[in-house]
mmCIF file of C-alpha atoms in Angstrom:
data_model
loop_
_atom_site.group_PDB
_atom_site.id
_atom_site.type_symbol
_atom_site.label_atom_id
_atom_site.label_comp_id
_atom_site.label_asym_id
_atom_site.label_seq_id
_atom_site.Cartn_x
_atom_site.Cartn_y
_atom_site.Cartn_z
ATOM 1 C CA MET A 1 -44.641 94.011 12.869
ATOM 2 C CA ASN A 2 -44.076 97.514 11.538
ATOM 3 C CA ARG A 3 -46.898 98.542 9.212
ATOM 4 C CA PRO A 4 -47.100 101.843 7.381
ATOM 5 C CA ALA A 5 -49.690 104.249 8.738
ATOM 6 C CA ILE A 6 -52.933 104.611 6.843
ATOM 7 C CA ALA A 7 -55.525 107.347 6.878
ATOM 8 C CA VAL A 8 -58.983 107.833 5.451
ATOM 9 C CA THR A 9 -58.731 111.274 3.908
ATOM 10 C CA GLY A 10 -61.777 111.433 1.672
ATOM 11 C CA LEU A 11 -65.299 110.051 1.556
ATOM 12 C CA GLY A 12 -67.782 109.621 -1.259
ATOM 13 C CA MET A 13 -71.276 108.145 -1.241
ATOM 14 C CA ILE A 14 -74.108 107.452 -3.635
ATOM 15 C CA THR A 15 -77.030 106.112 -1.590
ATOM 16 C CA PRO A 16 -80.828 106.128 -1.497
ATOM 17 C CA ALA A 17 -80.498 108.948 1.056
ATOM 18 C CA GLY A 18 -78.412 111.195 -1.191
ATOM 19 C CA HIS A 19 -75.976 111.475 -4.063
ATOM 20 C CA THR A 20 -73.105 112.858 -1.968
ATOM 21 C CA THR A 21 -71.693 112.226 1.482
ATOM 22 C CA ASP A 22 -73.285 115.435 2.796
ATOM 23 C CA THR A 23 -76.761 114.757 1.374
ATOM 24 C CA THR A 24 -76.601 111.145 2.571
ATOM 25 C CA TRP A 25 -75.700 112.248 6.096
ATOM 26 C CA ASP A 26 -78.471 114.873 6.056
ATOM 27 C CA GLY A 27 -80.993 112.212 5.015
ATOM 28 C CA VAL A 28 -79.852 109.803 7.710
ATOM 29 C CA CYS A 29 -79.984 112.511 10.395
ATOM 30 C CA ARG A 30 -83.554 113.405 9.374
ATOM 31 C CA GLY A 31 -84.527 109.828 10.192
ATOM 32 C CA GLU A 32 -86.409 109.531 6.925
ATOM 33 C CA SER A 33 -87.146 106.124 5.451
ATOM 34 C CA PHE A 34 -85.927 105.717 1.891
ATOM 35 C CA ALA A 35 -87.838 102.495 1.261
ATOM 36 C CA ARG A 36 -90.216 102.754 -1.675
ATOM 37 C CA THR A 37 -92.534 100.379 -3.501
ATOM 38 C CA VAL A 38 -90.744 99.052 -6.579
ATOM 39 C CA PRO A 39 -93.127 98.177 -9.446
ATOM 40 C CA GLU A 40 -90.724 95.505 -10.746
ATOM 41 C CA LEU A 41 -91.157 93.655 -7.446
ATOM 42 C CA HIS A 42 -94.955 93.469 -7.736
ATOM 43 C CA GLY A 43 -96.094 89.994 -6.750
ATOM 44 C CA CYS A 44 -92.955 89.226 -4.752
ATOM 45 C CA ALA A 45 -93.093 88.560 -1.025
ATOM 46 C CA VAL A 46 -91.380 91.926 -0.527
ATOM 47 C CA ASP A 47 -92.267 94.678 -2.977
ATOM 48 C CA PHE A 48 -90.193 97.542 -1.609
ATOM 49 C CA ALA A 49 -86.530 98.499 -1.571
ATOM 50 C CA CYS A 50 -84.212 101.400 -0.872
ATOM 51 C CA THR A 51 -83.078 102.345 -4.373
ATOM 52 C CA VAL A 52 -80.998 105.215 -5.704
ATOM 53 C CA THR A 53 -83.155 107.490 -7.854
ATOM 54 C CA GLY A 54 -82.973 110.943 -9.382
ATOM 55 C CA ILE A 55 -79.524 110.716 -10.942
ATOM 56 C CA ASP A 56 -78.483 110.431 -14.590
ATOM 57 C CA LEU A 57 -75.645 107.962 -14.136
ATOM 58 C CA ASP A 58 -74.450 107.976 -17.746
ATOM 59 C CA GLY A 59 -74.381 111.771 -17.818
ATOM 60 C CA ALA A 60 -72.706 112.019 -14.432
ATOM 61 C CA VAL A 61 -70.032 109.425 -15.245
ATOM 62 C CA GLY A 62 -69.521 110.757 -18.768
ATOM 63 C CA GLY A 63 -67.060 109.373 -21.236
ATOM 64 C CA ARG A 64 -67.461 106.890 -24.016
ATOM 65 C CA THR A 65 -67.257 103.789 -21.821
ATOM 66 C CA ALA A 66 -70.140 104.583 -19.457
ATOM 67 C CA PHE A 67 -72.508 102.400 -21.497
ATOM 68 C CA ARG A 68 -70.312 99.368 -20.784
ATOM 69 C CA MET A 69 -70.365 99.858 -17.030
ATOM 70 C CA GLY A 70 -72.808 98.128 -14.747
ATOM 71 C CA ARG A 71 -74.996 100.406 -12.659
ATOM 72 C CA TYR A 72 -73.055 99.619 -9.492
ATOM 73 C CA VAL A 73 -69.757 100.488 -11.229
ATOM 74 C CA LYS A 74 -71.151 103.921 -12.116
ATOM 75 C CA PHE A 75 -72.062 104.448 -8.464
ATOM 76 C CA ALA A 76 -68.512 103.437 -7.498
ATOM 77 C CA VAL A 77 -66.936 105.818 -10.027
ATOM 78 C CA LEU A 78 -69.009 108.753 -8.798
ATOM 79 C CA ALA A 79 -68.357 107.977 -5.131
ATOM 80 C CA ALA A 80 -64.624 107.566 -5.811
ATOM 81 C CA ARG A 81 -64.526 110.941 -7.579
ATOM 82 C CA GLU A 82 -66.180 112.546 -4.571
ATOM 83 C CA ALA A 83 -63.732 110.832 -2.203
ATOM 84 C CA VAL A 84 -60.716 111.999 -4.210
ATOM 85 C CA THR A 85 -62.070 115.564 -4.261
ATOM 86 C CA ASP A 86 -62.900 115.383 -0.555
ATOM 87 C CA ALA A 87 -59.326 114.261 0.158
ATOM 88 C CA GLY A 88 -57.958 117.201 -1.817
ATOM 89 C CA LEU A 89 -55.978 114.853 -4.033
ATOM 90 C CA ASP A 90 -54.932 115.555 -7.598
ATOM 91 C CA PRO A 91 -54.642 112.297 -9.558
ATOM 92 C CA ALA A 92 -51.974 113.898 -11.745
ATOM 93 C CA HIS A 93 -49.658 114.320 -8.750
ATOM 94 C CA TRP A 94 -50.197 111.420 -6.359
ATOM 95 C CA ASP A 95 -48.093 108.384 -5.614
ATOM 96 C CA GLY A 96 -50.288 105.565 -6.900
ATOM 97 C CA ALA A 97 -48.622 103.103 -4.540
ATOM 98 C CA ARG A 98 -49.991 105.107 -1.591
ATOM 99 C CA VAL A 99 -53.546 105.756 -2.791
ATOM 100 C CA ALA A 100 -56.437 103.297 -2.655
ATOM 101 C CA VAL A 101 -60.169 103.459 -3.117
ATOM 102 C CA VAL A 102 -62.256 101.014 -1.098
ATOM 103 C CA VAL A 103 -65.716 100.291 -2.501
ATOM 104 C CA GLY A 104 -68.640 98.667 -0.717
ATOM 105 C CA THR A 105 -71.680 97.394 -2.573
ATOM 106 C CA SER A 106 -74.566 95.289 -1.371
ATOM 107 C CA SER A 107 -75.182 93.212 -4.475
ATOM 108 C CA GLY A 108 -72.562 93.969 -7.096
ATOM 109 C CA GLY A 109 -73.525 93.359 -10.668
ATOM 110 C CA SER A 110 -76.423 90.984 -10.269
ATOM 111 C CA ALA A 111 -78.516 92.940 -12.788
ATOM 112 C CA GLY A 112 -75.920 92.540 -15.538
ATOM 113 C CA LEU A 113 -75.522 88.843 -14.850
ATOM 114 C CA THR A 114 -79.304 88.364 -14.891
ATOM 115 C CA GLU A 115 -79.633 90.223 -18.213
ATOM 116 C CA GLN A 116 -76.985 87.993 -19.788
ATOM 117 C CA ALA A 117 -78.564 84.802 -18.407
ATOM 118 C CA VAL A 118 -81.983 85.801 -19.766
ATOM 119 C CA ALA A 119 -80.498 86.649 -23.178
ATOM 120 C CA LEU A 120 -78.711 83.287 -23.274
ATOM 121 C CA GLU A 121 -81.859 81.373 -22.301
ATOM 122 C CA ARG A 122 -84.228 83.176 -24.680
ATOM 123 C CA ARG A 123 -82.071 83.886 -27.722
ATOM 124 C CA GLY A 124 -78.965 81.722 -27.443
ATOM 125 C CA PRO A 125 -75.264 82.457 -27.065
ATOM 126 C CA GLU A 126 -75.150 84.884 -29.999
ATOM 127 C CA ALA A 127 -77.425 87.254 -28.052
ATOM 128 C CA THR A 128 -75.035 87.557 -25.128
ATOM 129 C CA SER A 129 -72.406 90.243 -24.760
ATOM 130 C CA PRO A 130 -68.743 89.228 -24.988
ATOM 131 C CA SER A 131 -68.181 91.488 -21.990
ATOM 132 C CA GLY A 132 -71.205 90.126 -20.107
ATOM 133 C CA ILE A 133 -69.156 88.787 -17.236
ATOM 134 C CA LEU A 134 -67.369 92.140 -16.981
ATOM 135 C CA LEU A 135 -70.742 93.818 -16.439
ATOM 136 C CA THR A 136 -71.233 91.864 -13.228
#
């Protein structure tokens, strides 16, 4: 089978260790733990997590549609922008059939789905967002 060659040419990361690939790598190399107590988890069997903090996602993503995006989508957009920049690509001049962005997320849009389920339970279907499933 003759497959076309592929190459990873750019990286982008938004993680608890840093908001870029370089700051993430620096944090990992320092061996620092990024686990923190999360007040919302008080009373749970595990009350800590490695969360991304210190970034204004709406401001960083920009645009008029940021408010519709789930938190994890904003992370993906920012990481993809970094990867494209890191690759030295110009979206205005690339062959879209040869460019891909691969995104990894640990839990997707569970927060958006939970918000919609709670709204449905407490206030009925009229309280849910028509794009609720899209936020997950």
